[in-house]
Coordinates of C-alpha atoms in Angstrom, one line a residue:
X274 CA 62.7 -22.9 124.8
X275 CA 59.1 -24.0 123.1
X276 CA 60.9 -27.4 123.2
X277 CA 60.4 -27.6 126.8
X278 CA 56.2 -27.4 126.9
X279 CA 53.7 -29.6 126.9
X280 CA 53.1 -28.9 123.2
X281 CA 56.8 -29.2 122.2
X282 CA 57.6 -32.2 124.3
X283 CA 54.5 -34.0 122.5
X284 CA 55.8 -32.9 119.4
X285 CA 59.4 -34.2 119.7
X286 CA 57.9 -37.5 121.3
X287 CA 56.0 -38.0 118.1
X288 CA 58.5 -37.2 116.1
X289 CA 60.8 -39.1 117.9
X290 CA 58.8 -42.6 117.3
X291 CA 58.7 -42.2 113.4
X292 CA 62.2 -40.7 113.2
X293 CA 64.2 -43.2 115.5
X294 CA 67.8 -42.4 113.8
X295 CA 67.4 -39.0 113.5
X296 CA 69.7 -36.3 114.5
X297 CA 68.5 -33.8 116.5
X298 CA 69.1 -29.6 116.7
X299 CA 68.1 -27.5 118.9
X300 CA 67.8 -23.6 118.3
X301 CA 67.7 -21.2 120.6
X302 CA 68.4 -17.3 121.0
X303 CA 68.2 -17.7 125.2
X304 CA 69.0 -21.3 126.0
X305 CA 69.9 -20.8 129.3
X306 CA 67.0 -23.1 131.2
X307 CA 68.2 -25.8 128.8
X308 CA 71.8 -25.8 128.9
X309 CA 72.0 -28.3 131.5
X310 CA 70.5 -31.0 129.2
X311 CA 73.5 -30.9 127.2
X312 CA 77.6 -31.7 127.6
X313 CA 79.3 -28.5 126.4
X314 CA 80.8 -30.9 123.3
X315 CA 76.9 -30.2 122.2
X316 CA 76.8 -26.9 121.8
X317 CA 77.7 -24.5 119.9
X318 CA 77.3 -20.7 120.7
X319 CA 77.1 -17.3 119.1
X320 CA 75.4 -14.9 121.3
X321 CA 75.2 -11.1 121.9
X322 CA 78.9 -11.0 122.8
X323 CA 80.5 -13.1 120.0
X324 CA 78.6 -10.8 117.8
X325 CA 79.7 -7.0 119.5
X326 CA 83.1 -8.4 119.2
X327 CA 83.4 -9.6 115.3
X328 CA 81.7 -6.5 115.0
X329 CA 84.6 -4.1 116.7
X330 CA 87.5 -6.5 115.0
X331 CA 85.9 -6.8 112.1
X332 CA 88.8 -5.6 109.6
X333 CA 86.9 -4.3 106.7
X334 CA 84.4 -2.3 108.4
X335 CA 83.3 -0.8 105.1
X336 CA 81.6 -4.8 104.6
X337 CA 81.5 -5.5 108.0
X338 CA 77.7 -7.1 108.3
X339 CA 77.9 -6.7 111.9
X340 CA 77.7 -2.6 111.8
X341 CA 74.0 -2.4 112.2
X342 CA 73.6 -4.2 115.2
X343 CA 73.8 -1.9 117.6
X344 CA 75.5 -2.1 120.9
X345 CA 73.2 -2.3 124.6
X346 CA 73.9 -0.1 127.7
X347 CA 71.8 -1.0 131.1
X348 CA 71.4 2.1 133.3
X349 CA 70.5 1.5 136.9
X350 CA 67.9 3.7 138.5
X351 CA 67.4 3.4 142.3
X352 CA 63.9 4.7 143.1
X353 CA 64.1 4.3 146.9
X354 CA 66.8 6.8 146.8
X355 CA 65.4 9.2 144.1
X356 CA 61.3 9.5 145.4
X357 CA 62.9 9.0 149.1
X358 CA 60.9 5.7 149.4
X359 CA 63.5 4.2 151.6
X360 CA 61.4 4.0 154.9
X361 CA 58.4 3.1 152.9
X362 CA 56.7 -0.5 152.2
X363 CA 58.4 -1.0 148.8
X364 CA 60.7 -3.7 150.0
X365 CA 59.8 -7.5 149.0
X366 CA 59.7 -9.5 151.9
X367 CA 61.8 -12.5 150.1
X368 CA 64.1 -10.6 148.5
X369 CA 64.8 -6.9 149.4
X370 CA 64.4 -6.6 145.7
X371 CA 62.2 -2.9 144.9
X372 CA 59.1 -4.1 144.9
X373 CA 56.9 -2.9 141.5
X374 CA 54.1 -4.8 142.7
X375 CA 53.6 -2.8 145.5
X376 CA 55.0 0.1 143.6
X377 CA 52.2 -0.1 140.9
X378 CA 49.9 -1.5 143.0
X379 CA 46.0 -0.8 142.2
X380 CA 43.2 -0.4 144.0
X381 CA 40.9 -4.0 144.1
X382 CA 38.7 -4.2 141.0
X383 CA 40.0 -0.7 139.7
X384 CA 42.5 0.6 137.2
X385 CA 43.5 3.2 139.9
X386 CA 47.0 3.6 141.3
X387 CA 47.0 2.6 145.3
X388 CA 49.8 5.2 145.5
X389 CA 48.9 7.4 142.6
X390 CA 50.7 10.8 144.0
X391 CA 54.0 8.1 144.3
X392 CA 53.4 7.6 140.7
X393 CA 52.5 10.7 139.5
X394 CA 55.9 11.8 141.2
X395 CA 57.6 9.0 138.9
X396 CA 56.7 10.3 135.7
X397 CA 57.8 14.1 136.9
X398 CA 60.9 12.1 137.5
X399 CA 61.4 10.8 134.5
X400 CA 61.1 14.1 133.2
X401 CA 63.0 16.4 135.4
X402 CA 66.0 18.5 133.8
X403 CA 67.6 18.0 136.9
X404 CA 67.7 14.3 136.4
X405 CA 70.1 13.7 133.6
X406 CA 70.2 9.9 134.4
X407 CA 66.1 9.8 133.3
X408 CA 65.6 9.1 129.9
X409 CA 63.4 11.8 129.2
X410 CA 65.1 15.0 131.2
X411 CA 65.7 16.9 128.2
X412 CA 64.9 17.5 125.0
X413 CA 67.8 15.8 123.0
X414 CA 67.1 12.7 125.1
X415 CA 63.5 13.2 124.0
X416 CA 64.5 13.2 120.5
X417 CA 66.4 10.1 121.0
X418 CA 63.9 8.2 122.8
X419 CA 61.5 9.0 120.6
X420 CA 59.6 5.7 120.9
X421 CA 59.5 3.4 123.8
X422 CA 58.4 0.0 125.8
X423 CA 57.5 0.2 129.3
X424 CA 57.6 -3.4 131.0
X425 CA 55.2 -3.4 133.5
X426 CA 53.7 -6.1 136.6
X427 CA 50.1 -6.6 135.2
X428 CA 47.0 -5.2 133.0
X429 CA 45.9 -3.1 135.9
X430 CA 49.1 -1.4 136.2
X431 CA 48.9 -1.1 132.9
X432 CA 45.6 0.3 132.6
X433 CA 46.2 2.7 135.1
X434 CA 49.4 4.3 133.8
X435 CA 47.7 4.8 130.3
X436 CA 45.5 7.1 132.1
X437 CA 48.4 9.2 133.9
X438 CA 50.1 9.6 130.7
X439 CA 47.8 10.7 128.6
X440 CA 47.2 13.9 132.1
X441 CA 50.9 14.7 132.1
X442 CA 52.1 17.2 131.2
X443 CA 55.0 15.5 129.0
X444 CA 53.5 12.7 128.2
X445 CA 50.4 13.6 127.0
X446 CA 52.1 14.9 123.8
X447 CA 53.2 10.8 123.4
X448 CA 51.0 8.2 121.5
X449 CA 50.3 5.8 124.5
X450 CA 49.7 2.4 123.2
X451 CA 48.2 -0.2 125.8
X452 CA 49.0 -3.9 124.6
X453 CA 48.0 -5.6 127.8
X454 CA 44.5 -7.2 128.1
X455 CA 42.1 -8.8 125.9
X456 CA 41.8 -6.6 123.8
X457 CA 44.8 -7.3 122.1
X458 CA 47.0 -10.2 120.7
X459 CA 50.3 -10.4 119.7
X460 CA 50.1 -10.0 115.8
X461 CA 47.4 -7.5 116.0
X462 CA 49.5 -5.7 119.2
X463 CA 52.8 -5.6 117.3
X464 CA 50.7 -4.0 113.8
X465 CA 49.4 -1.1 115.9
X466 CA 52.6 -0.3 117.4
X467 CA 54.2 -0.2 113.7
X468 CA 51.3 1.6 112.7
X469 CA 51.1 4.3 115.3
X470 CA 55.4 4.7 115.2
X471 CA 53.9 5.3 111.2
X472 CA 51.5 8.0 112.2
X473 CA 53.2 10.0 115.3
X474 CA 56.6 11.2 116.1
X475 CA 56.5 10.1 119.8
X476 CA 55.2 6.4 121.2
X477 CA 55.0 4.8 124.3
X478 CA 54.2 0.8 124.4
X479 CA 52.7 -0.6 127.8
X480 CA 52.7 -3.9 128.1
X481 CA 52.8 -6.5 130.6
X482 CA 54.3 -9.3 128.5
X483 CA 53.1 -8.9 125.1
X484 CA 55.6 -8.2 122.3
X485 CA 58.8 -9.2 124.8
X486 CA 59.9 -12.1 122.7
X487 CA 59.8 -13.2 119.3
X488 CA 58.9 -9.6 117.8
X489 CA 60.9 -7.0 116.1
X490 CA 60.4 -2.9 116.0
X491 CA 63.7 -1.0 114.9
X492 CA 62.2 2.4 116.1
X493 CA 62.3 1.4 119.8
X494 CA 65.7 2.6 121.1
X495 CA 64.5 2.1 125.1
X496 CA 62.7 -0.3 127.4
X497 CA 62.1 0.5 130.9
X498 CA 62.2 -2.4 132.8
X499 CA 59.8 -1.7 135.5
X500 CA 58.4 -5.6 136.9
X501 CA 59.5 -8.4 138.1
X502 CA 62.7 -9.0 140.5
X503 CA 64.8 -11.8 142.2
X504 CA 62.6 -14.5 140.4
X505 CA 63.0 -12.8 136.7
X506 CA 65.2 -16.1 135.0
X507 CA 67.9 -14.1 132.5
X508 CA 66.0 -16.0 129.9
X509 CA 63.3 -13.8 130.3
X510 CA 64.9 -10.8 131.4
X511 CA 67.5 -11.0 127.7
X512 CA 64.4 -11.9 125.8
X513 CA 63.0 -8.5 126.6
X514 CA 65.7 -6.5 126.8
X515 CA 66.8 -7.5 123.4
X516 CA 63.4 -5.9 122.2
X517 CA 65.4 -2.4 121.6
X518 CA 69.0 -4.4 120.1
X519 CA 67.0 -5.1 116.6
X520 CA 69.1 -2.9 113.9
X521 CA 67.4 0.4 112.5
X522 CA 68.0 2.6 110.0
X523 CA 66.1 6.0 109.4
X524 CA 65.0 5.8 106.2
X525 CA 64.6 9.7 105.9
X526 CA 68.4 11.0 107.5
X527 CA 69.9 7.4 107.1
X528 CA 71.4 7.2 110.8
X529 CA 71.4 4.0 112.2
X530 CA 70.9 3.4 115.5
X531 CA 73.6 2.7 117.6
X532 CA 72.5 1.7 120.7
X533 CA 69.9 -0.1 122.9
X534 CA 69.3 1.5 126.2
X535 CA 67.8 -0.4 129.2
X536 CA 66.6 1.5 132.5
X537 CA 66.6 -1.0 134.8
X538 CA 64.9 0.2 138.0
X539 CA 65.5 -2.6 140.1
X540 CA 69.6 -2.5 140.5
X541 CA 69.7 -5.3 142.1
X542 CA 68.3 -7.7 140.0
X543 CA 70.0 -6.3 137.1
X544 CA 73.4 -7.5 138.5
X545 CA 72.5 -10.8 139.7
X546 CA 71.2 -11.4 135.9
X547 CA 74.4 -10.6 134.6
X548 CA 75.8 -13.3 137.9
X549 CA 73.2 -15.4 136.3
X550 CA 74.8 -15.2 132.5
X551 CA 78.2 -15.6 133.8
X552 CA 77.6 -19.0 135.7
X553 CA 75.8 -20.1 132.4
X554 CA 78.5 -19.3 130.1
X555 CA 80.9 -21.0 132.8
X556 CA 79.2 -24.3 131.9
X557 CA 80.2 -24.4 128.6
X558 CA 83.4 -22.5 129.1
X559 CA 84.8 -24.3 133.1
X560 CA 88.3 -22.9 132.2
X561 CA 87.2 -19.2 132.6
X562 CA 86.7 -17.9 135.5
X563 CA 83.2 -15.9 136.1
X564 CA 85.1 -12.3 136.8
X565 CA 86.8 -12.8 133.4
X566 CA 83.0 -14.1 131.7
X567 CA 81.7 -11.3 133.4
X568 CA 84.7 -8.8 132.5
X569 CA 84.0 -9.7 128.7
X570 CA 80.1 -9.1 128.9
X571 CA 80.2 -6.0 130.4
X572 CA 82.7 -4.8 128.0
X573 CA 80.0 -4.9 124.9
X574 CA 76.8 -4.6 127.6
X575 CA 77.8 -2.1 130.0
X576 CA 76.0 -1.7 133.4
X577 CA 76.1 1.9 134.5
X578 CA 75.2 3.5 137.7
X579 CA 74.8 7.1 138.6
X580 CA 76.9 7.7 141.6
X581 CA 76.9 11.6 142.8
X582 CA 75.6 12.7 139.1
X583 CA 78.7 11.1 137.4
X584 CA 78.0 7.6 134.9
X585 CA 80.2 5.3 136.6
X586 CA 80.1 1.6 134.9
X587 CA 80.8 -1.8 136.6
X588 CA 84.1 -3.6 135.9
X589 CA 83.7 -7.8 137.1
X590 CA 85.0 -7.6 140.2
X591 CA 83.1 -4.3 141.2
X592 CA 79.9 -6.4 139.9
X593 CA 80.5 -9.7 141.7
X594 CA 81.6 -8.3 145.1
X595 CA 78.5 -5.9 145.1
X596 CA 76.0 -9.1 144.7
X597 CA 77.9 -11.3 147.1
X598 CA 77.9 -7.9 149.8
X599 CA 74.0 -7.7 148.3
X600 CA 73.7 -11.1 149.4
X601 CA 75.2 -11.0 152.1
X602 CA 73.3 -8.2 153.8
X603 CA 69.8 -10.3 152.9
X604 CA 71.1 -13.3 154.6
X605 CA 72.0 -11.6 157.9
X606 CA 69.3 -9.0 158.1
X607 CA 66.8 -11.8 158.1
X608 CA 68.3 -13.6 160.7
X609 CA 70.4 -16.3 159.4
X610 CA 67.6 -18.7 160.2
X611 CA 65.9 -17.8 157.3
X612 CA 65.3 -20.3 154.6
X613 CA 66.8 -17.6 152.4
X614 CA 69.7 -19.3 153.3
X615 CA 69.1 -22.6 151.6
X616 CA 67.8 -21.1 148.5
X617 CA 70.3 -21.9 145.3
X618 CA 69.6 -18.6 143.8
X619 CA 70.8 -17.0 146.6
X620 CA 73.8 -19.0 147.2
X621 CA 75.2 -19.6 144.0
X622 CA 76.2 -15.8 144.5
X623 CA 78.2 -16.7 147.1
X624 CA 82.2 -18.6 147.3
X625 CA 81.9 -22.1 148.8
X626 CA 84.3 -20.9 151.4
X627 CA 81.4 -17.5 152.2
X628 CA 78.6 -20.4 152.1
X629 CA 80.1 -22.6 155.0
X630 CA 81.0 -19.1 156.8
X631 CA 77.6 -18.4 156.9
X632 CA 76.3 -21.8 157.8
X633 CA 79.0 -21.8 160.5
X634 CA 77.4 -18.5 162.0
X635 CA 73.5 -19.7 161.7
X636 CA 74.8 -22.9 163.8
X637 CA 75.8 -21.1 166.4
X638 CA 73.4 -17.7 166.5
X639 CA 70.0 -18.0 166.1
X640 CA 69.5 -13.8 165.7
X641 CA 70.7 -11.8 162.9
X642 CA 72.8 -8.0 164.9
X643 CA 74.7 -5.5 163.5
X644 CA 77.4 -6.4 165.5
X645 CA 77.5 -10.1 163.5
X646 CA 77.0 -8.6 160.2
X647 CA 80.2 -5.9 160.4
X648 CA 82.0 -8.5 162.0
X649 CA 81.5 -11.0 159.2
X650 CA 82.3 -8.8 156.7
X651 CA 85.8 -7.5 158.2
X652 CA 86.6 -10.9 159.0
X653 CA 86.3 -12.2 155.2
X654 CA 88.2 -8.5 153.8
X655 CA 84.7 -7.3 152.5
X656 CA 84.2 -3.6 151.9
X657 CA 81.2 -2.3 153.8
X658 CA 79.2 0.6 151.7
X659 CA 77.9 3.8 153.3
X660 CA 74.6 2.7 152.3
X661 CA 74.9 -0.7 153.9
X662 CA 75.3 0.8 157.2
X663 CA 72.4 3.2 157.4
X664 CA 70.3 0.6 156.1
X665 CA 71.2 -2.1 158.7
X666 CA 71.4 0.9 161.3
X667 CA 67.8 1.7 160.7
X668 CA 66.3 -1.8 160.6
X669 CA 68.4 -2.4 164.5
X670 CA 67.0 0.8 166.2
X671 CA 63.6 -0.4 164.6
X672 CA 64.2 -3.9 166.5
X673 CA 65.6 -2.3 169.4
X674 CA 62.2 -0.4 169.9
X675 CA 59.9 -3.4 169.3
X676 CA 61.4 -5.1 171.7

């Protein structure tokens, strides 16, 4: 969406002035800021989807020249839960989104982790045998994940994790390249990475925006999404996912690679995206509903959870009644007064007929109870999780004493 800068608007304006009768195309791999600026008569689409599918019905799949794009699987990883954070500061305030800014937090002027035994924990985490939903528990995973990119908040963070790899005792046997800062730029970033994946059998790329868009290294086959949260746009958030979907073959044992793999440690945010794609998709597509948008996308990109150490992935309307509960729960745990309420983000994961319920209930209560939250919920049919109720139970006995 370059169109849409400074740069690229003065561009088109000048172009626009020499080339009055022109005809005008627009490219893009994301275009989901822009699709408003356009009926759905004006565009065309072929996206991730369109291409997983020709790829499966493809008949001849001896010529099929979709076989060497390989398929992406997001994995959900909920930290709060797994380091036992849950009673811990690691909340955002506007969201109840994990919060990786607090999370990777570093000490003022210093590349030193504020929480650095929290992180230190993380990594042994990531590499605990016990853990088979980490992507480095074991050694066949290892060998799979043999090269990596680690999204992270900032440079500090970045910074400061370089050094904790390079002490652990896993890690340490990894080539930890640092492409945040100014030290680096994108052309020179994206040559060392091809040049250390050359030299060693095991990378790790830290960046904190570098190299998520408009770059391509086959040999990645994970990114660990560890930034960002209810504000990530699912432009950005595709962009850099789609890092580890470029096709790869091995030149030595010829295997191609056959799948992307995201760990998404935010869960959250990882469904509302795919809410996100699904209400852009309905814009071109109003006679689909978004369950069966959704349905379709998850088919080629599943979203997978570990629930009591089984894989368990999302079908639609799994997926859209978790946000809306998600949603739900933010609303009335901040009160219903909140301006949480009138933001679109937050209500366009909502039915129109949830929406006025909601409004209906800040009109007349001006304090956000358990009492109001269960009774909303049985009142509209809507399935209350386990983890639901000792989260709201918590924050009310925590009211109850600062009263």
């Amino acid at each position: 969406e370059g169109s849409t800068s400074i740069l690229g608007q003065e561009l088109i304006n000048a172009l626009k002035v020499n080339s009055q009768n022109a005809k005008w195309l627009y490219l893009s791999g994301t275009p989901y800021s822009i699709l408003s600026q356009f009926k759905p008569s004006e565009v065309f689409t072929w996206n991730y989807t369109d291409e997983q599918e020709a790829k499966e019905k493809f008949e001849n799949q001896l010529n099929n020249p979709y076989a060497n794009q390989p398929e992406l699987r997001i994995y959900l990883i909920n930290l709060l839960k797994d380091l036992d954070l849950i009673n811990q500061n690691y909340v955002g305030e506007d969201d109840d989104y994990f919060s990786f800014e607090e999370f990777f937090k570093c000490k003022k002027d210093s590349d030193e982790f504020e929480h650095e035994s929290t992180i230190k924990s993380f990594l042994d985490l990531l590499v605990n045998q016990k853990k088979q939903e980490y992507p480095f528990s074991n050694e066949e995973y290892r060998e799979y994940f043999k090269h990596t990119f680690w999204y992270l908040p900032n440079v500090a963070s970045c910074n400061a994790l370089e050094k904790l790899l390079n002490e652990h005792i896993i890690f340490k046997n990894f080539k930890i390249l640092n492409v945040a800062g100014k030290n680096s730029n994108s052309l020179r970033a994206w040559n060392d990475v091809l040049e250390a994946i050359d030299k060693y059998k095991y990378t790790i790329t830290l960046s904190c925006g570098r190299l998520t868009r408009g770059v391509t290294v086959g040999q990645w086959t994970a990114i660990l999404y560890l930034c960002g949260g209810s504000n990530t746009s699912a432009s950005q958030y595709m962009q850099t996912i789609f890092r580890v979907q470029s096709a790869y073959t091995d030149k030595i044992t010829g295997k191609k690679k056959e799948i992307g793999y995201v760990f998404d440690f935010a869960p959250q945010r990882a469904l509302v995206i795919q809410d996100k794609i699904a209400l852009f998709e309905k814009e071109l597509k109003p006679y689909l509903s978004i369950e069966k948008i959704t349905q379709k996308n998850l088919q080629f990109m599943p979203v997978i959870a570990n629930e009591n150490n089984q894989f368990v992935a999302y079908d639609a309307r799994r997926l859209v009644d978790e946000i809306r509960k998600n949603t739900i729960e933010i609303i009335c745990n901040s009160g219903f007064t909140s301006t949480k309420l009138l933001k679109k983000s937050v209500l366009s994961n909502l039915t129109q007929h949830q929406i006025d319920l909601l409004i209906d209930i800040n009109k007349k209560s001006g304090i956000s109870s358990l009492k109001t939250y269960k009774q909303y919920l049985n009142d509209n049919g809507i399935q209350e999780s386990s983890s639901q109720t000792k989260t709201i139970n918590k924050q009310q006995e925590s009211k109850e004493k600062n009263k």
